[in-house]
Amino acid sequence: QQEEARRNKERKEKVRVYEDTGNGYSEDAAYDLPGVVEREALVKVSLKINDDVLAVRIDPADEPCMVNLIDVVMNGEPLKLDKKTFETHGFGVTGTDSYVFSTDDPIFSYYLEGMATEVQDILDLEMEVVRLPKEMAGDLARSAAKRRFHLK
């Protein structure tokens, strides 16, 4: 039971990273990056991005969750998140930087083409990741569809 608890803790303190260098995202090229957990649910990661990377996909968990994007910074400058640079299949909570994911595969994609300024850029992310029971996440998603819960 202690071993299972340890594996669960490790799984919750890392994110899965996919890099697109022109051929799309591939599970074969994906890797896990340990996050630095500052306190319960707060995860910080720093990605070294080579200049041939066009996009980065971040999977903050492997189960339904709610994620609050606290900080997204590239080379020390805040990364503007708009439809050209950012995509997710999570439901954005209106007026916040939080997203609800009702699937086991929550994703954030950052499109970096033309943004590179260094041979190796640094993308820093700080986010709060709270796992949700599948039923609760589904309820939130259904409420959003019925406009009972305001999402972006």
PDB file of C-alpha atoms in Angstrom:
ATOM      1  CA  GLN A   1       0.000   0.000   0.000  1.00  0.00           C
ATOM      2  CA  GLN A   2       2.893   2.389   0.707  1.00  0.00           C
ATOM      3  CA  GLU A   3       4.400   1.612  -2.703  1.00  0.00           C
ATOM      4  CA  GLU A   4       1.074   2.392  -4.403  1.00  0.00           C
ATOM      5  CA  ALA A   5       0.823   5.673  -2.458  1.00  0.00           C
ATOM      6  CA  ARG A   6       4.381   6.590  -3.526  1.00  0.00           C
ATOM      7  CA  ARG A   7       3.612   5.844  -7.214  1.00  0.00           C
ATOM      8  CA  ASN A   8       0.390   7.853  -6.975  1.00  0.00           C
ATOM      9  CA  LYS A   9       2.290  10.821  -5.495  1.00  0.00           C
ATOM     10  CA  GLU A  10       4.949  10.657  -8.255  1.00  0.00           C
ATOM     11  CA  ARG A  11       2.265  10.445 -10.935  1.00  0.00           C
ATOM     12  CA  LYS A  12       0.518  13.527  -9.545  1.00  0.00           C
ATOM     13  CA  GLU A  13       3.723  15.565  -9.404  1.00  0.00           C
ATOM     14  CA  LYS A  14       4.676  15.346 -13.048  1.00  0.00           C
ATOM     15  CA  VAL A  15       3.349  16.469 -16.380  1.00  0.00           C
ATOM     16  CA  ARG A  16       3.549  14.751 -19.754  1.00  0.00           C
ATOM     17  CA  VAL A  17       5.198  16.851 -22.489  1.00  0.00           C
ATOM     18  CA  TYR A  18       4.868  16.488 -26.259  1.00  0.00           C
ATOM     19  CA  GLU A  19       6.900  18.555 -28.718  1.00  0.00           C
ATOM     20  CA  ASP A  20       5.893  19.158 -32.337  1.00  0.00           C
ATOM     21  CA  THR A  21       8.843  19.750 -34.662  1.00  0.00           C
ATOM     22  CA  GLY A  22       6.698  19.645 -37.801  1.00  0.00           C
ATOM     23  CA  ASN A  23       5.269  16.121 -37.682  1.00  0.00           C
ATOM     24  CA  GLY A  24       2.629  16.629 -35.005  1.00  0.00           C
ATOM     25  CA  TYR A  25       2.630  15.206 -31.513  1.00  0.00           C
ATOM     26  CA  SER A  26       3.863  11.667 -31.005  1.00  0.00           C
ATOM     27  CA  GLU A  27       3.660   9.421 -27.969  1.00  0.00           C
ATOM     28  CA  ASP A  28       7.070   8.040 -28.969  1.00  0.00           C
ATOM     29  CA  ALA A  29       8.640  11.478 -28.560  1.00  0.00           C
ATOM     30  CA  ALA A  30       6.742  12.383 -25.384  1.00  0.00           C
ATOM     31  CA  TYR A  31       8.407  12.536 -22.004  1.00  0.00           C
ATOM     32  CA  ASP A  32       7.460  13.021 -18.364  1.00  0.00           C
ATOM     33  CA  LEU A  33       8.782  16.044 -16.593  1.00  0.00           C
ATOM     34  CA  PRO A  34       8.721  16.145 -12.820  1.00  0.00           C
ATOM     35  CA  GLY A  35       7.083  19.205 -11.424  1.00  0.00           C
ATOM     36  CA  VAL A  36       8.231  21.041  -8.377  1.00  0.00           C
ATOM     37  CA  VAL A  37       5.360  20.907  -5.924  1.00  0.00           C
ATOM     38  CA  GLU A  38       5.495  24.045  -3.807  1.00  0.00           C
ATOM     39  CA  ARG A  39       2.402  23.119  -1.810  1.00  0.00           C
ATOM     40  CA  GLU A  40      -0.601  20.881  -2.285  1.00  0.00           C
ATOM     41  CA  ALA A  41      -1.734  21.022  -5.933  1.00  0.00           C
ATOM     42  CA  LEU A  42       0.727  23.774  -7.000  1.00  0.00           C
ATOM     43  CA  VAL A  43       3.050  22.517  -9.730  1.00  0.00           C
ATOM     44  CA  LYS A  44       5.896  24.427 -11.385  1.00  0.00           C
ATOM     45  CA  VAL A  45       7.686  23.128 -14.471  1.00  0.00           C
ATOM     46  CA  SER A  46      10.418  24.578 -16.631  1.00  0.00           C
ATOM     47  CA  LEU A  47      10.815  23.320 -20.209  1.00  0.00           C
ATOM     48  CA  LYS A  48      13.872  23.799 -22.367  1.00  0.00           C
ATOM     49  CA  ILE A  49      12.544  24.312 -25.883  1.00  0.00           C
ATOM     50  CA  ASN A  50      14.864  23.836 -28.866  1.00  0.00           C
ATOM     51  CA  ASP A  51      14.485  26.247 -31.788  1.00  0.00           C
ATOM     52  CA  ASP A  52      13.036  23.519 -34.057  1.00  0.00           C
ATOM     53  CA  VAL A  53       9.966  23.059 -31.811  1.00  0.00           C
ATOM     54  CA  LEU A  54       6.814  24.584 -33.306  1.00  0.00           C
ATOM     55  CA  ALA A  55       4.398  23.647 -30.527  1.00  0.00           C
ATOM     56  CA  VAL A  56       4.361  22.104 -27.080  1.00  0.00           C
ATOM     57  CA  ARG A  57       1.541  20.083 -25.592  1.00  0.00           C
ATOM     58  CA  ILE A  58       1.304  19.770 -21.819  1.00  0.00           C
ATOM     59  CA  ASP A  59      -0.799  17.095 -20.125  1.00  0.00           C
ATOM     60  CA  PRO A  60      -1.097  18.307 -16.517  1.00  0.00           C
ATOM     61  CA  ALA A  61      -2.729  15.080 -15.306  1.00  0.00           C
ATOM     62  CA  ASP A  62      -4.022  11.738 -16.528  1.00  0.00           C
ATOM     63  CA  GLU A  63      -7.466  12.024 -15.002  1.00  0.00           C
ATOM     64  CA  PRO A  64     -10.313  14.562 -14.793  1.00  0.00           C
ATOM     65  CA  CYS A  65      -9.175  17.732 -13.080  1.00  0.00           C
ATOM     66  CA  MET A  66      -9.407  21.474 -12.746  1.00  0.00           C
ATOM     67  CA  VAL A  67      -6.324  23.509 -13.592  1.00  0.00           C
ATOM     68  CA  ASN A  68      -5.638  27.114 -12.722  1.00  0.00           C
ATOM     69  CA  LEU A  69      -2.896  28.551 -14.972  1.00  0.00           C
ATOM     70  CA  ILE A  70      -1.109  30.905 -12.637  1.00  0.00           C
ATOM     71  CA  ASP A  71       1.839  31.788 -14.831  1.00  0.00           C
ATOM     72  CA  VAL A  72       2.939  30.972 -18.406  1.00  0.00           C
ATOM     73  CA  VAL A  73       6.279  32.604 -19.214  1.00  0.00           C
ATOM     74  CA  MET A  74       8.692  32.231 -22.133  1.00  0.00           C
ATOM     75  CA  ASN A  75      12.224  33.527 -21.663  1.00  0.00           C
ATOM     76  CA  GLY A  76      11.110  35.607 -18.691  1.00  0.00           C
ATOM     77  CA  GLU A  77       8.205  37.286 -20.510  1.00  0.00           C
ATOM     78  CA  PRO A  78       4.516  36.421 -19.996  1.00  0.00           C
ATOM     79  CA  LEU A  79       3.216  34.375 -22.930  1.00  0.00           C
ATOM     80  CA  LYS A  80       0.098  35.910 -24.450  1.00  0.00           C
ATOM     81  CA  LEU A  81      -2.594  33.238 -24.536  1.00  0.00           C
ATOM     82  CA  ASP A  82      -4.958  33.713 -27.444  1.00  0.00           C
ATOM     83  CA  LYS A  83      -6.426  31.552 -30.207  1.00  0.00           C
ATOM     84  CA  LYS A  84      -3.183  31.786 -32.222  1.00  0.00           C
ATOM     85  CA  THR A  85      -0.896  30.658 -29.414  1.00  0.00           C
ATOM     86  CA  PHE A  86      -3.028  28.533 -27.098  1.00  0.00           C
ATOM     87  CA  GLU A  87      -5.527  25.683 -27.343  1.00  0.00           C
ATOM     88  CA  THR A  88      -7.200  23.347 -24.868  1.00  0.00           C
ATOM     89  CA  HIS A  89     -10.176  21.023 -24.808  1.00  0.00           C
ATOM     90  CA  GLY A  90     -10.932  22.026 -21.222  1.00  0.00           C
ATOM     91  CA  PHE A  91     -13.838  24.251 -20.311  1.00  0.00           C
ATOM     92  CA  GLY A  92     -12.534  27.694 -19.322  1.00  0.00           C
ATOM     93  CA  VAL A  93     -14.162  29.221 -16.259  1.00  0.00           C
ATOM     94  CA  THR A  94     -15.352  32.744 -17.107  1.00  0.00           C
ATOM     95  CA  GLY A  95     -13.296  35.528 -15.579  1.00  0.00           C
ATOM     96  CA  THR A  96     -10.482  33.225 -14.449  1.00  0.00           C
ATOM     97  CA  ASP A  97      -7.484  31.345 -15.798  1.00  0.00           C
ATOM     98  CA  SER A  98      -9.013  28.036 -14.682  1.00  0.00           C
ATOM     99  CA  TYR A  99     -10.089  25.126 -16.865  1.00  0.00           C
ATOM    100  CA  VAL A 100     -12.194  22.046 -16.110  1.00  0.00           C
ATOM    101  CA  PHE A 101     -11.352  18.754 -17.832  1.00  0.00           C
ATOM    102  CA  SER A 102     -13.894  15.931 -17.760  1.00  0.00           C
ATOM    103  CA  THR A 103     -11.630  13.474 -19.606  1.00  0.00           C
ATOM    104  CA  ASP A 104      -8.645  11.363 -18.576  1.00  0.00           C
ATOM    105  CA  ASP A 105      -6.475  13.278 -21.059  1.00  0.00           C
ATOM    106  CA  PRO A 106      -6.452  16.997 -20.196  1.00  0.00           C
ATOM    107  CA  ILE A 107      -4.254  19.024 -22.545  1.00  0.00           C
ATOM    108  CA  PHE A 108      -2.883  22.508 -23.112  1.00  0.00           C
ATOM    109  CA  SER A 109      -1.146  23.266 -26.419  1.00  0.00           C
ATOM    110  CA  TYR A 110       1.162  26.247 -26.887  1.00  0.00           C
ATOM    111  CA  TYR A 111       1.981  27.229 -30.484  1.00  0.00           C
ATOM    112  CA  LEU A 112       5.462  28.733 -30.478  1.00  0.00           C
ATOM    113  CA  GLU A 113       6.288  29.107 -34.169  1.00  0.00           C
ATOM    114  CA  GLY A 114       7.943  32.450 -34.728  1.00  0.00           C
ATOM    115  CA  MET A 115       8.304  33.152 -31.017  1.00  0.00           C
ATOM    116  CA  ALA A 116      11.739  31.629 -30.529  1.00  0.00           C
ATOM    117  CA  THR A 117      14.352  34.171 -29.565  1.00  0.00           C
ATOM    118  CA  GLU A 118      17.127  31.913 -28.338  1.00  0.00           C
ATOM    119  CA  VAL A 119      18.772  28.704 -29.542  1.00  0.00           C
ATOM    120  CA  GLN A 120      17.108  27.117 -26.529  1.00  0.00           C
ATOM    121  CA  ASP A 121      14.072  28.896 -25.113  1.00  0.00           C
ATOM    122  CA  ILE A 122      12.695  28.344 -21.625  1.00  0.00           C
ATOM    123  CA  LEU A 123       8.949  27.902 -21.077  1.00  0.00           C
ATOM    124  CA  ASP A 124       8.005  28.161 -17.397  1.00  0.00           C
ATOM    125  CA  LEU A 125       4.577  27.079 -16.199  1.00  0.00           C
ATOM    126  CA  GLU A 126       3.014  27.462 -12.801  1.00  0.00           C
ATOM    127  CA  MET A 127      -0.357  25.861 -12.292  1.00  0.00           C
ATOM    128  CA  GLU A 128      -2.645  24.506  -9.646  1.00  0.00           C
ATOM    129  CA  VAL A 129      -3.869  21.027 -10.551  1.00  0.00           C
ATOM    130  CA  VAL A 130      -6.766  19.589  -8.570  1.00  0.00           C
ATOM    131  CA  ARG A 131      -7.954  16.097  -9.444  1.00  0.00           C
ATOM    132  CA  LEU A 132     -11.730  15.701  -9.664  1.00  0.00           C
ATOM    133  CA  PRO A 133     -13.902  12.623  -9.446  1.00  0.00           C
ATOM    134  CA  LYS A 134     -15.050  11.720 -12.969  1.00  0.00           C
ATOM    135  CA  GLU A 135     -18.718  12.239 -12.032  1.00  0.00           C
ATOM    136  CA  MET A 136     -18.063  15.719 -10.626  1.00  0.00           C
ATOM    137  CA  ALA A 137     -16.030  16.773 -13.677  1.00  0.00           C
ATOM    138  CA  GLY A 138     -18.813  15.466 -15.925  1.00  0.00           C
ATOM    139  CA  ASP A 139     -21.408  17.421 -13.927  1.00  0.00           C
ATOM    140  CA  LEU A 140     -19.384  20.614 -14.382  1.00  0.00           C
ATOM    141  CA  ALA A 141     -19.064  19.988 -18.133  1.00  0.00           C
ATOM    142  CA  ARG A 142     -22.793  19.297 -18.502  1.00  0.00           C
ATOM    143  CA  SER A 143     -23.642  22.404 -16.477  1.00  0.00           C
ATOM    144  CA  ALA A 144     -21.409  24.449 -18.743  1.00  0.00           C
ATOM    145  CA  ALA A 145     -23.251  23.112 -21.778  1.00  0.00           C
ATOM    146  CA  LYS A 146     -26.539  24.210 -20.156  1.00  0.00           C
ATOM    147  CA  ARG A 147     -25.007  27.563 -19.140  1.00  0.00           C
ATOM    148  CA  ARG A 148     -25.623  26.986 -15.432  1.00  0.00           C
ATOM    149  CA  PHE A 149     -21.922  27.269 -14.816  1.00  0.00           C
ATOM    150  CA  HIS A 150     -20.291  30.120 -16.723  1.00  0.00           C
ATOM    151  CA  LEU A 151     -17.248  29.130 -18.735  1.00  0.00           C
ATOM    152  CA  LYS A 152     -15.062  31.039 -21.153  1.00  0.00           C
TER     153      LYS A 152
END
